[in-house]
Coordinates of C-alpha atoms in Angstrom, one line a residue:
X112 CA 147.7 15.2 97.9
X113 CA 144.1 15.0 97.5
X114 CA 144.1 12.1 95.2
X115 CA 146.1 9.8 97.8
X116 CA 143.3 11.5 100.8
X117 CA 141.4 10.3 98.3
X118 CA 142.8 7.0 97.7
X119 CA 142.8 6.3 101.7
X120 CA 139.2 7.0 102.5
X121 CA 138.6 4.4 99.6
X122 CA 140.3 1.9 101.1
X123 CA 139.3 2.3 104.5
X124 CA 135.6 2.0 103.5
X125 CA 136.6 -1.0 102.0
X126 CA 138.9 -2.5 104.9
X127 CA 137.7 -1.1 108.4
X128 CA 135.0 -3.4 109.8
X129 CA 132.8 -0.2 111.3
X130 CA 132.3 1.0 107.9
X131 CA 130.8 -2.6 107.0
X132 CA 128.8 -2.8 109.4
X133 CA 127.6 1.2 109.5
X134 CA 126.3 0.1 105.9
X135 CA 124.1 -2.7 107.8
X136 CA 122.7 -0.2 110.4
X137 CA 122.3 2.2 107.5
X138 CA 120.1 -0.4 106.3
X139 CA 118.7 -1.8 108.9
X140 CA 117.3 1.5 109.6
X141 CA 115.7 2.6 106.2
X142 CA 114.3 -0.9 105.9
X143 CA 111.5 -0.5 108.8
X144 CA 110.7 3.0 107.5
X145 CA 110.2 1.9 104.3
X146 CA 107.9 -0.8 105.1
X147 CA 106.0 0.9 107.7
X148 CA 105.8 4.6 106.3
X149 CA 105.2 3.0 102.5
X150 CA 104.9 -0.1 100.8
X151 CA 102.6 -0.9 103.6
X152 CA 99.7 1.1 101.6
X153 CA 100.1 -0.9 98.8
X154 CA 99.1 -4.3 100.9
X155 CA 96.7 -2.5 102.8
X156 CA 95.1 -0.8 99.8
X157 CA 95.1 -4.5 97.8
X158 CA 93.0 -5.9 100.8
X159 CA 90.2 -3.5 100.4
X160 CA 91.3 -1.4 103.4
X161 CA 89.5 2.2 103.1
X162 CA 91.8 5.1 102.4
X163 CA 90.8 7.0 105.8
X164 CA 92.0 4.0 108.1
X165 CA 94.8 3.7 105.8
X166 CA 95.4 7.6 106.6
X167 CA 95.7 6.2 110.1
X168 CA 98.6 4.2 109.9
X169 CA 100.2 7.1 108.8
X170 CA 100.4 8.8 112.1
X171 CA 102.8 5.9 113.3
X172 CA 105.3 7.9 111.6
X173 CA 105.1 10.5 114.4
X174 CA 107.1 7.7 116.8
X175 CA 110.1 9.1 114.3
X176 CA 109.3 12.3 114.8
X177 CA 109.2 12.2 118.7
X178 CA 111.4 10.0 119.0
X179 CA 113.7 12.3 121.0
X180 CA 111.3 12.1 124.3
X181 CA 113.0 8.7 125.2
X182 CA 116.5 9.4 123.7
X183 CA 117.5 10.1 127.7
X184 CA 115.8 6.2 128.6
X185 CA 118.3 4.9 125.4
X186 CA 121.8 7.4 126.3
X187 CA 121.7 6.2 130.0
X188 CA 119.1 3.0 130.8
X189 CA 120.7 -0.7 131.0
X190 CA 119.2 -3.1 129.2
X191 CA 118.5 -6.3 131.5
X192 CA 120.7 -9.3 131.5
X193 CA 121.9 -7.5 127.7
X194 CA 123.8 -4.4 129.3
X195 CA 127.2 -6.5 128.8
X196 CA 127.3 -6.5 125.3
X197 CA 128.3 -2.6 125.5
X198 CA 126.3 1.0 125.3
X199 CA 124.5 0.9 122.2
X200 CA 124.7 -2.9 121.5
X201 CA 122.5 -3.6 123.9
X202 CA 119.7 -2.1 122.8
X203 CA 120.3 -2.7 119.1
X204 CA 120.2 -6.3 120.0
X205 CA 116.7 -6.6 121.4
X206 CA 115.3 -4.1 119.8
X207 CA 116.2 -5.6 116.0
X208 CA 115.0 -8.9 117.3
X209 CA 111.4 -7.3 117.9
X210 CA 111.3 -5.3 114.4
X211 CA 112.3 -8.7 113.0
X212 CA 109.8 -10.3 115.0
X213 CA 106.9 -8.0 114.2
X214 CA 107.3 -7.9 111.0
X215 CA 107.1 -11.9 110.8
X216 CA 104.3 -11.4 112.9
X217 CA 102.5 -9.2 110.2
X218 CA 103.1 -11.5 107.4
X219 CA 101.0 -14.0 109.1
X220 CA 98.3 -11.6 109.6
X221 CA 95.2 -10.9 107.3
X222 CA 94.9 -6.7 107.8
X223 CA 91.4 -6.7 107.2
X224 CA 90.2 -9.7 109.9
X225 CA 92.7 -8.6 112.0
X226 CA 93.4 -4.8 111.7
X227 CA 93.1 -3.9 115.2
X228 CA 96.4 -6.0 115.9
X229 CA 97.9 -5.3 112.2
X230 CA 98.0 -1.4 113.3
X231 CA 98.9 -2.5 117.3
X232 CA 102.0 -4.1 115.7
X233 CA 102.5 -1.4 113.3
X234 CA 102.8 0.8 115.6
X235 CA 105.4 -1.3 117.9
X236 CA 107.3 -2.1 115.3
X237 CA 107.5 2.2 114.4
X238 CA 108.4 2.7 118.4
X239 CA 111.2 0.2 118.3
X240 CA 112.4 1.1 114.6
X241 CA 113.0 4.7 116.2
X242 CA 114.4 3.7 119.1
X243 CA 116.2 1.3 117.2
X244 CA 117.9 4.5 115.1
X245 CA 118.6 6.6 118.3
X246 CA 121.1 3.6 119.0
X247 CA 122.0 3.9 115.7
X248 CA 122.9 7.4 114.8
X249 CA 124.9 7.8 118.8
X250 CA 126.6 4.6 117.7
X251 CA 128.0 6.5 114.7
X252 CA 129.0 9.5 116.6
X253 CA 130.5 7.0 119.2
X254 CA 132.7 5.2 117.0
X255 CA 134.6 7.5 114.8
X256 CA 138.5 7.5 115.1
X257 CA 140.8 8.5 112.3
X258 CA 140.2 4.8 110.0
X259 CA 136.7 5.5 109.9
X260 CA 136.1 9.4 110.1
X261 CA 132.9 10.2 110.7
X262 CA 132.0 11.7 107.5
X263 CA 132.7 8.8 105.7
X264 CA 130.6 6.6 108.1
X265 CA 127.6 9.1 107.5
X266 CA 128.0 8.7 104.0
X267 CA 128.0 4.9 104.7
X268 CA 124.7 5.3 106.2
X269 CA 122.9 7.4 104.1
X270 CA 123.9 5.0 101.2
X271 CA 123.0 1.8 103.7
X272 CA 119.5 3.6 104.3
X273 CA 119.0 4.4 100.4
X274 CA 119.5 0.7 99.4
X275 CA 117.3 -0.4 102.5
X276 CA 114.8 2.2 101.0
X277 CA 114.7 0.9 97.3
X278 CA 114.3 -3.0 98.4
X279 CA 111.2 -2.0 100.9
X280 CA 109.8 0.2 98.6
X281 CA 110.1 -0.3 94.7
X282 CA 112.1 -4.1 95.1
X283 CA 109.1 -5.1 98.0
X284 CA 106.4 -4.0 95.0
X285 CA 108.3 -6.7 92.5
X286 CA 108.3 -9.3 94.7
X287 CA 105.2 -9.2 95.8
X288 CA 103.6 -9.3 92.6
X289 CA 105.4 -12.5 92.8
X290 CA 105.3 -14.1 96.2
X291 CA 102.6 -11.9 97.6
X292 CA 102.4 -9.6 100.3
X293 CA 103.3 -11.7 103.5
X294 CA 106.3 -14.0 101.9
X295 CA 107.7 -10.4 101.6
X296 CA 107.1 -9.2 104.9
X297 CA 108.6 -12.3 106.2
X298 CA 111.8 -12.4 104.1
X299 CA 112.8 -8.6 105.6
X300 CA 111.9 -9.8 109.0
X301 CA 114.7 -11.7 108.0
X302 CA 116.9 -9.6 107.5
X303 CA 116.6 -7.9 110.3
X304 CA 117.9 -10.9 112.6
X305 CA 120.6 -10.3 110.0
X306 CA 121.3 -6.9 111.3
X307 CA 120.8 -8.1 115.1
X308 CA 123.6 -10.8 114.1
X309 CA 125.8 -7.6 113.0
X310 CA 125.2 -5.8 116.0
X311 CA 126.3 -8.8 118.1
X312 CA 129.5 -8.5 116.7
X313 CA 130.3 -4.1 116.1
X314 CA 132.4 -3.1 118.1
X315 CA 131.1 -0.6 121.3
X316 CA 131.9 1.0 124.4
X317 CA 131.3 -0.8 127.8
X318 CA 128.1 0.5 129.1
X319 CA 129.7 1.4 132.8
X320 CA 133.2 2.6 130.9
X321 CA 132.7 6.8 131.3
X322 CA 132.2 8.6 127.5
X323 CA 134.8 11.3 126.3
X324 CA 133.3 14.6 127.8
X325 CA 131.0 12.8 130.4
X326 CA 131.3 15.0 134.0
X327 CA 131.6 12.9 137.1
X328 CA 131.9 15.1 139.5
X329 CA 129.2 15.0 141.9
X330 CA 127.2 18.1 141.8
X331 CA 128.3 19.5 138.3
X332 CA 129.6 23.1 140.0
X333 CA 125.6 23.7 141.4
X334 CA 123.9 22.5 144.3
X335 CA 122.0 19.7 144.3
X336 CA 118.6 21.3 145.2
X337 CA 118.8 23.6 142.0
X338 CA 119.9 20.9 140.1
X339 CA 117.0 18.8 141.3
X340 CA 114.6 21.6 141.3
X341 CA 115.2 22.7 137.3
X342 CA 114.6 18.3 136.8
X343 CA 111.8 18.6 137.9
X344 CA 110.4 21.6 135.3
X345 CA 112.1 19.4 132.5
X346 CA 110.8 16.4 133.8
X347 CA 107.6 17.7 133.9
X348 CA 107.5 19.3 130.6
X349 CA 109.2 16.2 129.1
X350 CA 106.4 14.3 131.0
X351 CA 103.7 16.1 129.2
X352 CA 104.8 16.2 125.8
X353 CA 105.4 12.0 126.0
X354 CA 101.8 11.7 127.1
X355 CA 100.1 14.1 124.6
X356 CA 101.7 11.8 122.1
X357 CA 101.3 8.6 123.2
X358 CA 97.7 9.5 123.9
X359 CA 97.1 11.1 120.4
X360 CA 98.4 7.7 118.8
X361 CA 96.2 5.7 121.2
X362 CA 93.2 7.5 120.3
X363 CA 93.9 7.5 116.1
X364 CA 94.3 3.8 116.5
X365 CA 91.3 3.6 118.0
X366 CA 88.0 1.5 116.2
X367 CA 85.5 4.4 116.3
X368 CA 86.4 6.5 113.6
X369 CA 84.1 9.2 114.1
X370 CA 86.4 9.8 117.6
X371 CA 90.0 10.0 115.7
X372 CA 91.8 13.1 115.9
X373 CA 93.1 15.6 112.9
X374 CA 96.8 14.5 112.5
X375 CA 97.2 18.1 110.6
X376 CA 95.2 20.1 113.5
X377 CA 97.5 18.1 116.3
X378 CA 100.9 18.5 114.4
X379 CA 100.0 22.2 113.4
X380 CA 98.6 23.0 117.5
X381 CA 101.6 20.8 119.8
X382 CA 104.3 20.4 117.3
X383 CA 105.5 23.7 117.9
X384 CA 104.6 23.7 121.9
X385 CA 105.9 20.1 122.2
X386 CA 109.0 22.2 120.8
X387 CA 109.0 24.8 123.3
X388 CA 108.3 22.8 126.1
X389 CA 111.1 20.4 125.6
X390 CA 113.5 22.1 123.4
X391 CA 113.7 25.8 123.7
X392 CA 112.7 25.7 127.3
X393 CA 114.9 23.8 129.2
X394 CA 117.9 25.0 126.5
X395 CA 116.8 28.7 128.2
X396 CA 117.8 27.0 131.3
X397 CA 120.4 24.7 130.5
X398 CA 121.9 28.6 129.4
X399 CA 121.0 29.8 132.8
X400 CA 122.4 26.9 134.8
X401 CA 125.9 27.0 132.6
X402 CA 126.2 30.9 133.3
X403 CA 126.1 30.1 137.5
X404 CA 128.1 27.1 137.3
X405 CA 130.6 29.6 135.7
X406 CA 130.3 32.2 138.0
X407 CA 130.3 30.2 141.2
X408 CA 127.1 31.0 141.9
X409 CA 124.8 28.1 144.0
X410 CA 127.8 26.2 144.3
X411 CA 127.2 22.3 145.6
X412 CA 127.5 21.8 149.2
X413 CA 129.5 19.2 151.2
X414 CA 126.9 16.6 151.7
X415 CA 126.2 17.1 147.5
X416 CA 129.8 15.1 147.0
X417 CA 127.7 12.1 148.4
X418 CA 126.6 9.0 146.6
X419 CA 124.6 9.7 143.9
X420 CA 120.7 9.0 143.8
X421 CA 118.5 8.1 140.8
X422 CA 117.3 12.1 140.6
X423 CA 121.2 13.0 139.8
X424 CA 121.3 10.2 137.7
X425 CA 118.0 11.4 135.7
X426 CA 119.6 14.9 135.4
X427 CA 122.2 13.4 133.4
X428 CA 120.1 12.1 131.4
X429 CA 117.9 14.3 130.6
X430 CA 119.4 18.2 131.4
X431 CA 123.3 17.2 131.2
X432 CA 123.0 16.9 127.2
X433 CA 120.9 20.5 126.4
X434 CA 123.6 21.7 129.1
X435 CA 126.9 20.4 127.8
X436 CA 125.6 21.7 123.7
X437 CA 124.6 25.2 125.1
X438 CA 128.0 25.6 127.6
X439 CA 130.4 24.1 124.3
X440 CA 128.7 26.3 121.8
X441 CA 127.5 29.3 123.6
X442 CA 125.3 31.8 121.4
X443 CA 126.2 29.7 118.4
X444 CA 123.5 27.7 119.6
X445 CA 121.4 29.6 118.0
X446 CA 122.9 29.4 115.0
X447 CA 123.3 25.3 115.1
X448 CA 119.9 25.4 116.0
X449 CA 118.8 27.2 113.1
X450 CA 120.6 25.4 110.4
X451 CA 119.1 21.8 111.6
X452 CA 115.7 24.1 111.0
X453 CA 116.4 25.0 107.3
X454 CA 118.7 23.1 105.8
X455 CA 116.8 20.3 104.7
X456 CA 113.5 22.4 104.8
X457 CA 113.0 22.0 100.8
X458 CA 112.9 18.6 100.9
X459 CA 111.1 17.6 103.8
X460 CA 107.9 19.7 102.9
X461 CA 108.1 18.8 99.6
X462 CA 108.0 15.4 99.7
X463 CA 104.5 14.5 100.0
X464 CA 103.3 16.5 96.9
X465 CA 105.4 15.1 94.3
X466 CA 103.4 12.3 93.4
X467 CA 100.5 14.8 92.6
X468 CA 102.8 17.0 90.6
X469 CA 103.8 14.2 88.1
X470 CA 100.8 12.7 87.9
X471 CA 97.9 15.1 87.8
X472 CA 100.0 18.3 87.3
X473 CA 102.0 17.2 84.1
X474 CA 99.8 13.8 83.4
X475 CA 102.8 11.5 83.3
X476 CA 101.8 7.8 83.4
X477 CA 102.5 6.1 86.6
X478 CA 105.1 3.7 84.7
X479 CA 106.6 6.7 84.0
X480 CA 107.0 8.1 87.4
X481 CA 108.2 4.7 89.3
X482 CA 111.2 4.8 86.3
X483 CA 112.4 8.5 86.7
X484 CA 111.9 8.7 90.9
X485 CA 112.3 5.1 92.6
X486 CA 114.8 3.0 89.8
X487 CA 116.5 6.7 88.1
X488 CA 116.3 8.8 90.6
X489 CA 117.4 6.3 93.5
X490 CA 120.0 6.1 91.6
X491 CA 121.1 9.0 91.4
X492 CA 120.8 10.0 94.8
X493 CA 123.4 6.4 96.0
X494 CA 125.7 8.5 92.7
X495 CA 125.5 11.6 95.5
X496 CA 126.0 10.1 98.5
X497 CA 129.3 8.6 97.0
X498 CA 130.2 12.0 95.5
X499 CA 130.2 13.5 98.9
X500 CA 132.1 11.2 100.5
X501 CA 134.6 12.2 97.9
X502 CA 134.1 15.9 98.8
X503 CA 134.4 15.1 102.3
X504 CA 138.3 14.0 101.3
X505 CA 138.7 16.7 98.6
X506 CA 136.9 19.6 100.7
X507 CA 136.5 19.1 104.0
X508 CA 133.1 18.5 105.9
X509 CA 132.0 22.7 106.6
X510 CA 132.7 23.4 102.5
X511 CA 131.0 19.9 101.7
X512 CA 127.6 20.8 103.8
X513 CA 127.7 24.8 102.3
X514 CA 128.3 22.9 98.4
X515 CA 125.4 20.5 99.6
X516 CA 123.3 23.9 100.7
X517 CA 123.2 25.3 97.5
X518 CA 122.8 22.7 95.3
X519 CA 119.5 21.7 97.1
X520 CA 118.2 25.0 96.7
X521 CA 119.2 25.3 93.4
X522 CA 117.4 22.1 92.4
X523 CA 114.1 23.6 93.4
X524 CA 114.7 25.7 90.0
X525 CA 115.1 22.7 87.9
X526 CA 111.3 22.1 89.1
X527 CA 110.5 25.8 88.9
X528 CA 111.3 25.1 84.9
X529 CA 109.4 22.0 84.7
X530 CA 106.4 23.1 85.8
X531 CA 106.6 25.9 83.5
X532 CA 106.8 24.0 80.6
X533 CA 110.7 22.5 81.1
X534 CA 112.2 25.0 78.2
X535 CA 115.3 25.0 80.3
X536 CA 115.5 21.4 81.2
X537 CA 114.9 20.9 77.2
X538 CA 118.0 23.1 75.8
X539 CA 120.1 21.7 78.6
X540 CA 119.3 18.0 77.6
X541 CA 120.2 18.7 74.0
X542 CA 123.1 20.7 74.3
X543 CA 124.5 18.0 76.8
X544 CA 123.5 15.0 74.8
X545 CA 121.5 13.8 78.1
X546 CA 118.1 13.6 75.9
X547 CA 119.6 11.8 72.9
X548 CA 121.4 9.2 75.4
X549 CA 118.4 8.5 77.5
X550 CA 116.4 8.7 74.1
X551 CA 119.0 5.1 73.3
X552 CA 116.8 3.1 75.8
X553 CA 113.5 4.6 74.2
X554 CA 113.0 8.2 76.6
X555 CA 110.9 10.3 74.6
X556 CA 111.9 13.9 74.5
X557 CA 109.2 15.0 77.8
X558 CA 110.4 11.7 79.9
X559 CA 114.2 12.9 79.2
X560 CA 112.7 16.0 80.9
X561 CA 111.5 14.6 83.9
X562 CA 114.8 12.1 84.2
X563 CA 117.5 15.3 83.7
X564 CA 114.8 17.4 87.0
X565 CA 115.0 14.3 89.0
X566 CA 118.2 13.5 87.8
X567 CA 119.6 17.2 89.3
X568 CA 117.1 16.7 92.4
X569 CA 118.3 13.6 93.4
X570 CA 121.9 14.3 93.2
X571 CA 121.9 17.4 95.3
X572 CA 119.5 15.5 97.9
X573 CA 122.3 12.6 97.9
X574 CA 124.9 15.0 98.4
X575 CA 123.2 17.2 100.8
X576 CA 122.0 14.4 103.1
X577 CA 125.3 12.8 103.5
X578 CA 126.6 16.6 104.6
X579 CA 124.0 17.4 106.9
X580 CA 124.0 13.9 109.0
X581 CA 127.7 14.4 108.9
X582 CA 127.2 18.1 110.3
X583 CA 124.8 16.7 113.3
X584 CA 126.8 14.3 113.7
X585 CA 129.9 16.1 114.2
X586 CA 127.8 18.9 116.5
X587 CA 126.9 16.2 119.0
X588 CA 129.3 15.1 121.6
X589 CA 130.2 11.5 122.6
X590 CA 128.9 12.1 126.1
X591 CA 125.5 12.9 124.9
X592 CA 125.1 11.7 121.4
X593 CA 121.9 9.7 121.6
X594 CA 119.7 12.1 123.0
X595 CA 121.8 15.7 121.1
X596 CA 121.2 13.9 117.7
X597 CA 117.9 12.5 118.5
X598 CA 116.9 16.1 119.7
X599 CA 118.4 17.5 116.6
X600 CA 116.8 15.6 113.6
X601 CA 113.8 15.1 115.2
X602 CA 113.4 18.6 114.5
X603 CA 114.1 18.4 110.6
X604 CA 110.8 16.3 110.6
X605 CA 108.9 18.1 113.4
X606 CA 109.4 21.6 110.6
X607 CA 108.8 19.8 107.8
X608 CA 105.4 18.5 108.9
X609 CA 104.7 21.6 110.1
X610 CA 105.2 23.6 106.5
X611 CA 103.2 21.0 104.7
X612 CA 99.8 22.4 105.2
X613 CA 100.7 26.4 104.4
X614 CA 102.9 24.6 101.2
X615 CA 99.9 22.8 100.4
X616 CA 97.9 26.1 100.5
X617 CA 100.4 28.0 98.3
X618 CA 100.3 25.5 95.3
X619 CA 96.1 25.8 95.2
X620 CA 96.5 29.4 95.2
X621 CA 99.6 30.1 93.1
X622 CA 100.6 27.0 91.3
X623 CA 103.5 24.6 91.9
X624 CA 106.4 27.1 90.0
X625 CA 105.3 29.8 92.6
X626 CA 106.0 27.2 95.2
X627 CA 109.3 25.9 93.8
X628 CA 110.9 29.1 93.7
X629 CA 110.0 30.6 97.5
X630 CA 111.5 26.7 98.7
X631 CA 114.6 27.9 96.4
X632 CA 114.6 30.9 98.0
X633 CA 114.0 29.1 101.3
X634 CA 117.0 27.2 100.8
X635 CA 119.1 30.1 100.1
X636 CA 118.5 31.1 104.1
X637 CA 120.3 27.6 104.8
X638 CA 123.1 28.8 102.5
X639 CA 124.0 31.8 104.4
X640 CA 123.6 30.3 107.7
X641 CA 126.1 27.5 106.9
X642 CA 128.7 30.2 105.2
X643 CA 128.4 32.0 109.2
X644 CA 128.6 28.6 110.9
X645 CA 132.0 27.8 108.6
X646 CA 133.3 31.3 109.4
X647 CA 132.8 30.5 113.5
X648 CA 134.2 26.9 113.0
X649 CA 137.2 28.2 111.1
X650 CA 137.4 30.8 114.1
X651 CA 136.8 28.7 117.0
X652 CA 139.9 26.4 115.4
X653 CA 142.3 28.9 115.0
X654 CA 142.1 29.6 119.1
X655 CA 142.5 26.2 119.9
X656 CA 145.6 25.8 117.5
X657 CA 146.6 29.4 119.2
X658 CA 146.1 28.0 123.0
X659 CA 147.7 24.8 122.5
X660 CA 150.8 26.6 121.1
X661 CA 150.6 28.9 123.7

């Protein structure tokens, strides 16, 4: 039974036209990333461009991690004259036009004549590349039906962004060695009018058609003057942590140097009240709000059954989606909220030190490194992104993410073993034949050591980042998905910036293995939580089977 499940998913990635062109989004959205966030160091740094205004360009990448400020604009604002062409369509349209455009743009620029608009456009092209995935990712949410489930159109996606991410990263370094710098820049500008094409044509929801689970009855259960009155907290706290951002970015891009704020000291001071302020805050009163809707308390007036105004409209947009998560799942809440905080918590803090602990930690050669992590361990992680879509068939998504859990944490221990000397890694190699096969395309014995850790790292990442965009994705409701999964993995980023600077502490004090095994235990938090979230999904099916019965 499980081979034929199998069989089908197969052939539905293979036949159903969302699952083609999910893989185009997929990429489409790890190409601007990739570009902007990585491989544009490499051009800058060939210029002659200093290595603190370089540092600057890397604050763009907080448009990603904010991005879920104007999720509300994207879930509910028409696009002009474009608002035809369906809900998410019509922004995908215009806005892969502009990161196709800027991108052309910045191929015929010279970043060190013109830096001041080389980072201006950098920066646009960030804005609209986020904005660009909040379309994206309520798209996938939006679309799923029974020929493309939507755990194989996350898997889709994660595989679309991991090709997307090896041509902009280790492909765009090939070429450009070749071509040079702009001819490559202009080529993926390309392709991104390649992806608007694609968008033209997916199929979408009108944008005036109601979603599945959207309320339209006037008042929502409350009168309007509480309604309007908790919009304007939100709004306002909303308001505040938009403009501390925008002007943060405004003044790093800035030409006086001396005046640039500490990205570190700004991320480790607002990322957590930027949180508060427009997470945990208006969830506290999405809570309150659901408990008197419930009990009839404030209950709308006559006059509140009225047309409705732009302020009822901007409650939708921005209270409606906190409300409708916090009335569906209750206390679980709590629980979602702390899984999208750990689960991918080794990874995302880890990222940025790896480089450093191949290189200076355990002196392997830089040709050595670019083999095992971007050509080998790519790789590897496209060989686990397909292996969970399989699980998803064979397991189910809940066992799938808990599977994904653990063997992320557990891969922090193949680490833990390398940078004690890899005595582990080497017994496991040559009892598994893995170093003598590698050692066929000339791997010495300590590169076969670094290829099985990345190997194991790689796989579980694959596996795990497939299950945990399927779990958001399947959290969010199609009434709200653009601003619920916005909201959601923005915070994955926002904690993983955070734990950078105390991870970065810990390996100057006790040494990268010390490190690797608190992350592993770290991870193991993640592993419970998603055992308890499996338990109350199991549960929460079992009443619904039991009350449609009844």
């Amino acid at each position: 039974m499980a081979d034929r499940k199998t069989i089908d998913v197969l052939r539905s990635a293979f036949t159903n036209r969302k699952t083609g062109v999910m893989l185009v989004f997929g990429m489409a959205s790890g190409l601007p990333y990739a570009l902007l966030l990585g491989t544009l160091y490499a051009w800058l740094g060939e210029t002659g461009v200093d290595l603190e205004t370089m540092g600057v360009f890397s604050l763009i990448g907080l448009a990603y991690a904010f991005k879920f400020l104007w999720s509300p604009l994207v879930d509910r604002g028409r696009v002009p004259f474009l608002w035809r062409l369906g809900r998410r369509r019509s922004w995908l349209v215009p806005i892969q036009a502009l990161v196709g455009t800027v991108l052309i743009v910045l191929a015929s620029l010279d970043p060190v004549t013109s830096l001041g608009m080389f980072s201006l456009l950098a920066g646009i092209a960030a804005f609209a590349s986020a904005t660009q995935d909040i379309a994206i990712d309520a798209w996938r949410v939006e679309v799923a039906d029974e020929d493309a489930p939507l755990e194989l159109l996350s898997s889709i996606y994660q595989l679309g962004y991991r090709l997307a991410a090896l041509a902009g990263g280790a492909l765009a370094l090939i070429m450009a060695a070749r071509i040079g710098w702009p001819l490559v820049y202009g080529l993926f500008g390309g392709f991104m009018y390649l992806a608007m094409a694609a968008s033209w044509f997916a199929p979408d929801t009108a944008a005036d058609e109601p979603l599945a689970g959207t309320d339209d009855t006037p008042g929502h259960g409350l009168a309007r003057s509480v309604r309007l009155t908790v919009l304007a907290l939100v709004g306002a706290l909303w308001g505040w942590a938009l403009v501390t951002v925008l002007v943060f970015m405004v003044r790093s891009l800035g030409s006086d140097a001396a005046a640039r704020p500490d990205a570190t000291a700004f991320i480790k001071l607002y990322g957590p009240l930027i949180v508060i302020a427009t997470v945990v805050v208006p969830a506290v009163l999405a809570g309150i709000l659901d408990g008197w809707r419930r009990t009839g308390r404030y209950p709308p007036a006559p006059g509140d059954a009225a047309a409705r105004g732009f302020l009822d409209h901007a409650y939708d947009a921005l209270i409606d989606p906190l409300s409708e998560l916090v009335s569906r799942l209750g206390w679980a809440a709590i629980l979602v909220l702390a899984i999208v905080l750990t689960y991918r918590l080794t990874d995302s803090i880890w990222g940025p030190f790896a480089l450093p602990f191949y290189l200076q930690e355990l002196h392997y050669t830089n040709d050595e490194v670019a083999i095992a992590s971007k050509f080998f361990g790519v790789g590897m992680t496209m060989g686990g992104i397909a292996l969970a879509a399989l699980l998803f068939a064979w397991l189910g998504r809940m066992p799938t993410v808990i599977l994904g859990a653990v063997l992320a944490a557990a891969s922090n221990l193949l680490y833990a073993d390398l940078a004690q000397g890899g005595a582990g890694l080497d017994a496991f190699g040559r009892l598994s034949g893995f170093t003598w096969a590698v050692g066929q395309f000339g791997a010495d014995p300590r590169l076969a050591r670094l290829l099985l850790a990345i190997a194991g790292e790689n796989l579980a990442g694959g596996i795990a980042g497939a299950a945990f965009v399927a779990y958001l994705s399947g959290i969010t409701a199609k009434s709200h998905a653009a601003v619920q999964y916005a909201l959601l993995s923005s915070l994955t980023v926002l904690v993983g910036s955070l734990g950078r600077a105390a991870l970065g502490q810990m390996i100057e004090e006790g040494g990268y293995a010390r490190v690797f095994y608190t992350t592993a235990a770290l991870g193991l938090v993640a592993v419970v939580l998603c055992v308890i979230e499996a338990m109350r999904q199991a549960r929460a099916g079992r009443r619904t089977a039991e009350a449609s019965v009844g």
